[in-house]
Amino acid sequence: MDLKKVKVVASYEARAICRSFLFWVLVTLTIGGITLLQWLVQGKVTAWGWSWLMHHQTFSFPLVNAYLYNIVQSFIVIFVWVNLFTREQRGGMLESLHARSVSNGEYFLGKTVGIIFVLLAVGFFSLLACCGINIWGSQAPFNPLYYLYYFLTLTVPSLIFFTGFALWMTWLTRSRVLSAILLLIFLYCSVTILPGVFHGLFDFTGSSLSNIFSVATGHVDGWHYLLHRSVYLLAGVGFTYWAIRFCKRIPNEQRTIARCCYGGIALLFIGMLLGSIYARDFMQEKSARAEFRAAFDRHAGEKSCRVSRHDITLRQTGDRITSVSDLTLQNPNKEAVSRIVLYLNPGLTVKHIEERDKPLAFTRDGQAILIERSLAAGDSVRLSVRYSGVPDGRIAYLDS
């Protein structure tokens, strides 16, 4: 594939898009509408209720801007591809390209690159307008790195995916009306329905992902977020290459068309594989959380002891902690308990439990520690518990 020819096609396509009066109307409405909405919602004089998360967090302005542009750019992509399909049927200035020795792969890839380049430029100007509001019209701190992060990881993968998918759908159906309707339905579902399905796996906009930053720990779930975005980045490129198969231009070489088609399908398969890894992690988390809830239910009916004194010695190395708990337990019940039940994060492994330097037998049931030691009513006992490991965050908020 000759990149110079791809560049020529991309340049022609970018110029063709920029010559459309309707395109500039859409660009004006996009930048103006997003800027006005952010100023009204997140500016100093807000027209809506005050929100600490929306007004005082460094990441709030670039995140909202990227999400809003994700939606709007998808509408523009639909307009551009439908308009391009019409231009392809009419010919016109594109006849000069058809006369060149440009392969179908170079032709389609060049058009896709041209569209992406134009819309990235529009997104960049929307981002600059957002920066202006952030600096001069809001109380939120300004950090340009957040703008770059969300632009590269949220805006770019969404644009590449929807551009490739719209190309594939338009040339598959070969109907501007049908493809536009199907793409609008897909976009509507992506905004309203799919974010709540399977942790946002099928939402290319990424609106429901854990995508905020903590001052103390950084990104709250960077691995799954980047995994999700990689799925749609690969899928967008895959759809672009697969769509070459549906081009009716006479190909330079049939084997090239086959390679592009199979390459696109392979990229889609890799994207699906990454999506299955994303899904597997959440399925494992769901299963683990269900087991933690079941462990609580199994031991909820047992009479419990109260901790009257607790001294903790803790050493932390990275995420791993090593700790010794010296605690005094009292039985407040009117009758004896046959065993003592304690609870500890399931990611921490209990090394031993001692009473006056004598080891006590115990078993683990998830987060529950079952100590084989009876305790009379009103009696107390002092225990030493040594444990270490990496705390398991999946046990938090089990009622949600």
mmCIF file of C-alpha atoms in Angstrom, residues 72-222:
data_model
loop_
_atom_site.group_PDB
_atom_site.id
_atom_site.type_symbol
_atom_site.label_atom_id
_atom_site.label_comp_id
_atom_site.label_asym_id
_atom_site.label_seq_id
_atom_site.Cartn_x
_atom_site.Cartn_y
_atom_site.Cartn_z
ATOM 1 C CA VAL A 72 -22.047 15.023 17.971
ATOM 2 C CA GLN A 73 -19.175 13.799 15.807
ATOM 3 C CA SER A 74 -21.124 10.598 15.188
ATOM 4 C CA PHE A 75 -23.966 12.610 13.642
ATOM 5 C CA ILE A 76 -21.451 14.412 11.444
ATOM 6 C CA VAL A 77 -19.913 11.080 10.374
ATOM 7 C CA ILE A 78 -23.353 9.850 9.266
ATOM 8 C CA PHE A 79 -23.867 13.032 7.240
ATOM 9 C CA VAL A 80 -20.395 12.817 5.679
ATOM 10 C CA TRP A 81 -20.621 9.151 4.640
ATOM 11 C CA VAL A 82 -24.123 9.469 3.241
ATOM 12 C CA ASN A 83 -23.039 12.563 1.330
ATOM 13 C CA LEU A 84 -19.888 10.774 0.146
ATOM 14 C CA PHE A 85 -21.931 7.839 -1.134
ATOM 15 C CA THR A 86 -24.025 10.284 -3.158
ATOM 16 C CA ARG A 87 -20.894 11.950 -4.552
ATOM 17 C CA GLU A 88 -19.523 8.546 -5.526
ATOM 18 C CA GLN A 89 -22.612 7.886 -7.613
ATOM 19 C CA ARG A 90 -22.393 11.286 -9.336
ATOM 20 C CA GLY A 91 -18.644 11.317 -9.965
ATOM 21 C CA GLY A 92 -17.641 14.943 -10.504
ATOM 22 C CA MET A 93 -14.278 15.957 -9.010
ATOM 23 C CA LEU A 94 -13.702 12.338 -7.960
ATOM 24 C CA GLU A 95 -13.249 11.256 -11.577
ATOM 25 C CA SER A 96 -9.647 12.478 -11.363
ATOM 26 C CA LEU A 97 -9.049 9.997 -8.553
ATOM 27 C CA HIS A 98 -10.694 7.164 -10.411
ATOM 28 C CA ALA A 99 -8.293 7.746 -13.289
ATOM 29 C CA ARG A 100 -5.258 7.398 -11.029
ATOM 30 C CA SER A 101 -3.590 4.059 -10.318
ATOM 31 C CA VAL A 102 -5.022 3.979 -6.813
ATOM 32 C CA SER A 103 -5.965 0.605 -5.383
ATOM 33 C CA ASN A 104 -9.286 0.102 -3.653
ATOM 34 C CA GLY A 105 -7.505 -0.249 -0.325
ATOM 35 C CA GLU A 106 -5.648 3.043 -0.800
ATOM 36 C CA TYR A 107 -8.859 4.670 -2.023
ATOM 37 C CA PHE A 108 -11.031 3.667 0.951
ATOM 38 C CA LEU A 109 -8.297 4.156 3.521
ATOM 39 C CA GLY A 110 -7.558 7.606 2.115
ATOM 40 C CA LYS A 111 -11.203 8.629 2.324
ATOM 41 C CA THR A 112 -11.442 7.366 5.902
ATOM 42 C CA VAL A 113 -8.267 9.203 6.899
ATOM 43 C CA GLY A 114 -9.572 12.393 5.270
ATOM 44 C CA ILE A 115 -12.830 12.232 7.229
ATOM 45 C CA ILE A 116 -11.049 11.437 10.497
ATOM 46 C CA PHE A 117 -8.561 14.264 9.976
ATOM 47 C CA VAL A 118 -11.319 16.839 9.399
ATOM 48 C CA LEU A 119 -13.351 15.719 12.422
ATOM 49 C CA LEU A 120 -10.275 15.596 14.660
ATOM 50 C CA ALA A 121 -9.612 19.198 13.666
ATOM 51 C CA VAL A 122 -13.180 20.131 14.609
ATOM 52 C CA GLY A 123 -12.754 18.275 17.918
ATOM 53 C CA PHE A 124 -9.507 20.135 18.565
ATOM 54 C CA PHE A 125 -11.207 23.524 18.147
ATOM 55 C CA SER A 126 -14.045 22.386 20.421
ATOM 56 C CA LEU A 127 -11.389 21.391 22.947
ATOM 57 C CA LEU A 128 -9.748 24.842 22.693
ATOM 58 C CA ALA A 129 -13.104 26.520 23.331
ATOM 59 C CA CYS A 130 -13.550 24.283 26.376
ATOM 60 C CA CYS A 131 -10.100 25.276 27.621
ATOM 61 C CA GLY A 132 -11.138 28.924 27.421
ATOM 62 C CA ILE A 133 -14.216 28.312 29.573
ATOM 63 C CA ASN A 134 -12.168 26.209 31.986
ATOM 64 C CA ILE A 135 -9.556 28.962 32.439
ATOM 65 C CA TRP A 136 -11.634 32.128 32.371
ATOM 66 C CA GLY A 137 -15.211 31.050 33.016
ATOM 67 C CA SER A 138 -15.082 28.420 35.757
ATOM 68 C CA GLN A 139 -13.680 27.597 39.176
ATOM 69 C CA ALA A 140 -12.245 24.233 38.149
ATOM 70 C CA PRO A 141 -8.445 23.769 38.020
ATOM 71 C CA PHE A 142 -6.886 23.580 34.556
ATOM 72 C CA ASN A 143 -4.534 20.786 33.486
ATOM 73 C CA PRO A 144 -3.826 20.384 29.735
ATOM 74 C CA LEU A 145 -2.733 16.754 30.213
ATOM 75 C CA TYR A 146 -6.296 15.716 31.023
ATOM 76 C CA TYR A 147 -7.480 17.276 27.762
ATOM 77 C CA LEU A 148 -4.830 15.346 25.837
ATOM 78 C CA TYR A 149 -5.668 12.100 27.672
ATOM 79 C CA TYR A 150 -9.397 12.194 26.998
ATOM 80 C CA PHE A 151 -8.888 13.380 23.422
ATOM 81 C CA LEU A 152 -6.579 10.459 22.620
ATOM 82 C CA THR A 153 -8.389 7.734 24.574
ATOM 83 C CA LEU A 154 -12.048 8.767 24.337
ATOM 84 C CA THR A 155 -12.512 10.909 21.216
ATOM 85 C CA VAL A 156 -10.073 9.245 18.804
ATOM 86 C CA PRO A 157 -11.142 5.578 19.296
ATOM 87 C CA SER A 158 -14.835 6.549 19.085
ATOM 88 C CA LEU A 159 -14.245 8.502 15.891
ATOM 89 C CA ILE A 160 -12.206 5.741 14.242
ATOM 90 C CA PHE A 161 -14.773 3.113 15.198
ATOM 91 C CA PHE A 162 -17.870 4.977 14.065
ATOM 92 C CA THR A 163 -16.200 6.174 10.858
ATOM 93 C CA GLY A 164 -15.174 2.619 9.956
ATOM 94 C CA PHE A 165 -18.532 1.183 10.993
ATOM 95 C CA ALA A 166 -20.447 3.828 9.020
ATOM 96 C CA LEU A 167 -18.281 3.109 5.942
ATOM 97 C CA TRP A 168 -18.930 -0.615 6.250
ATOM 98 C CA MET A 169 -22.679 -0.128 6.795
ATOM 99 C CA THR A 170 -23.067 2.360 3.932
ATOM 100 C CA TRP A 171 -21.275 0.228 1.367
ATOM 101 C CA LEU A 172 -22.853 -2.983 2.639
ATOM 102 C CA THR A 173 -26.421 -1.687 2.235
ATOM 103 C CA ARG A 174 -25.579 0.581 -0.734
ATOM 104 C CA SER A 175 -28.513 2.741 0.289
ATOM 105 C CA ARG A 176 -28.045 6.213 1.743
ATOM 106 C CA VAL A 177 -31.486 6.179 3.384
ATOM 107 C CA LEU A 178 -31.274 2.685 4.879
ATOM 108 C CA SER A 179 -27.704 3.133 6.114
ATOM 109 C CA ALA A 180 -28.543 6.506 7.678
ATOM 110 C CA ILE A 181 -31.556 5.024 9.489
ATOM 111 C CA LEU A 182 -29.574 2.019 10.770
ATOM 112 C CA LEU A 183 -26.683 4.214 11.938
ATOM 113 C CA LEU A 184 -29.042 6.612 13.729
ATOM 114 C CA ILE A 185 -30.745 3.688 15.476
ATOM 115 C CA PHE A 186 -27.361 2.319 16.533
ATOM 116 C CA LEU A 187 -26.269 5.734 17.805
ATOM 117 C CA TYR A 188 -29.521 6.159 19.739
ATOM 118 C CA CYS A 189 -29.077 2.768 21.399
ATOM 119 C CA SER A 190 -25.442 3.591 22.179
ATOM 120 C CA VAL A 191 -26.506 6.728 24.027
ATOM 121 C CA THR A 192 -29.627 5.469 25.815
ATOM 122 C CA ILE A 193 -29.574 1.670 26.189
ATOM 123 C CA LEU A 194 -26.139 0.119 25.677
ATOM 124 C CA PRO A 195 -24.287 2.063 28.434
ATOM 125 C CA GLY A 196 -26.207 0.025 31.012
ATOM 126 C CA VAL A 197 -25.582 -3.335 29.352
ATOM 127 C CA PHE A 198 -22.698 -5.452 30.632
ATOM 128 C CA HIS A 199 -20.643 -2.623 32.114
ATOM 129 C CA GLY A 200 -20.777 -0.578 28.904
ATOM 130 C CA LEU A 201 -19.039 -3.200 26.749
ATOM 131 C CA PHE A 202 -21.281 -2.445 23.744
ATOM 132 C CA ASP A 203 -21.209 1.355 24.148
ATOM 133 C CA PHE A 204 -18.561 2.764 21.803
ATOM 134 C CA THR A 205 -18.835 6.245 23.381
ATOM 135 C CA GLY A 206 -17.613 4.914 26.739
ATOM 136 C CA SER A 207 -20.097 7.032 28.681
ATOM 137 C CA SER A 208 -20.605 4.522 31.509
ATOM 138 C CA LEU A 209 -16.948 3.600 32.046
ATOM 139 C CA SER A 210 -15.087 4.395 35.253
ATOM 140 C CA ASN A 211 -13.197 7.263 33.703
ATOM 141 C CA ILE A 212 -12.278 9.743 36.425
ATOM 142 C CA PHE A 213 -9.070 10.518 38.253
ATOM 143 C CA SER A 214 -8.322 10.452 41.967
ATOM 144 C CA VAL A 215 -5.741 12.829 43.371
ATOM 145 C CA ALA A 216 -4.406 10.008 45.551
ATOM 146 C CA THR A 217 -4.531 6.956 43.260
ATOM 147 C CA GLY A 218 -4.807 8.319 39.700
ATOM 148 C CA HIS A 219 -7.252 6.739 37.237
ATOM 149 C CA VAL A 220 -9.788 4.636 39.116
ATOM 150 C CA ASP A 221 -9.774 1.749 36.603
ATOM 151 C CA GLY A 222 -7.226 2.456 33.909
#
